[in-house]
């Protein structure tokens, strides 16, 4: 630590500013908070944590969290560089969450909805039995209450530490969503940076509307794996929202500032 007024000044301003990943602009953190974590210069969308996402989408930022206590049982007693049980407990401590998703109910522009938001910071937003069960319960609540469902994805895919059990969640959630479809209740999928692997391969692409934030990475396998497999250079912007929209994989790319109203309008269209 440096002494003198110069050192004090440096110490006090530390952490108040950050550099935009995309354009390099130095941004005041408070300005970024006020702008929904979007760069005021280039509109780069920074990643949002699940709680901020829910606060942004629910009216008045208030909602009822559901199934918050569900935790993984570590069915395989899995070990990699450390035990899965230890990994889970340190993640639970760091994020104050039981697993990689928050499911909630509340109102969006006055309409009751069920809304789930994934948390990338919790083991890469990976989907294990808890994420699968919580989403399935959210679908079942939507069925029972006859209200729309919205899922905001941010995930690296299936949770490797739960092996085949994590893969079974793809089928489980997909089957639940089919019942929602048969009941003619809308499901809107919002894909955010990044949405990959088994999440893209299941519920993230099964919405009545699949919409993404600008510049989000969305795909199944990573670009390096694809390049090595097909032995071709991938085109510019591959696996980004705008590229996927151009190629018919998405219905819309919607700016964060317009997302809530866009969803509300879509639900008006589906429901009224
Ligand atoms: Zn920027």
Short mmCIF file of N, CA and C and ligand atoms in Angstrom, two decimals, residues 20-25 27 39-44 46, ligand 1:
data_model
loop_
_atom_site.label_atom_id
_atom_site.label_comp_id
_atom_site.label_asym_id
_atom_site.label_seq_id
_atom_site.Cartn_x
_atom_site.Cartn_y
_atom_site.Cartn_z
N UNK A 20 -14.95 -1.81 -20.19
CA UNK A 20 -15.86 -2.60 -21.01
C UNK A 20 -15.10 -3.69 -21.76
N UNK A 21 -15.57 -4.93 -21.68
CA UNK A 21 -14.92 -6.07 -22.35
C UNK A 21 -14.91 -5.87 -23.86
N UNK A 22 -15.88 -5.14 -24.35
CA UNK A 22 -16.07 -5.05 -25.79
C UNK A 22 -15.39 -3.84 -26.42
N UNK A 23 -15.61 -2.63 -25.88
CA UNK A 23 -15.06 -1.43 -26.53
C UNK A 23 -13.90 -0.80 -25.75
N UNK A 24 -13.61 -1.30 -24.55
CA UNK A 24 -12.48 -0.78 -23.78
C UNK A 24 -12.78 0.49 -23.01
N UNK A 25 -13.98 1.03 -23.14
CA UNK A 25 -14.37 2.24 -22.42
C UNK A 25 -14.28 2.02 -20.90
N UNK A 27 -15.79 2.60 -17.50
CA UNK A 27 -17.16 2.93 -17.08
C UNK A 27 -17.25 3.01 -15.56
N UNK A 39 -23.18 -1.54 -21.43
CA UNK A 39 -22.22 -0.46 -21.66
C UNK A 39 -22.91 0.72 -22.33
N UNK A 40 -22.80 1.93 -21.73
CA UNK A 40 -23.47 3.09 -22.31
C UNK A 40 -22.88 3.50 -23.67
N UNK A 41 -21.65 3.06 -23.95
CA UNK A 41 -21.02 3.47 -25.20
C UNK A 41 -21.34 2.50 -26.34
N UNK A 42 -21.12 1.18 -26.13
CA UNK A 42 -21.25 0.23 -27.25
C UNK A 42 -22.42 -0.75 -27.07
N UNK A 43 -23.15 -0.64 -25.98
CA UNK A 43 -24.30 -1.50 -25.69
C UNK A 43 -23.91 -2.97 -25.46
N UNK A 44 -22.66 -3.21 -25.12
CA UNK A 44 -22.27 -4.56 -24.72
C UNK A 44 -23.08 -4.95 -23.49
N UNK A 46 -23.32 -6.88 -20.29
CA UNK A 46 -22.59 -7.64 -19.27
C UNK A 46 -23.53 -8.70 -18.69
ZN1 LIG B 1 -18.52 -0.92 -24.41
#
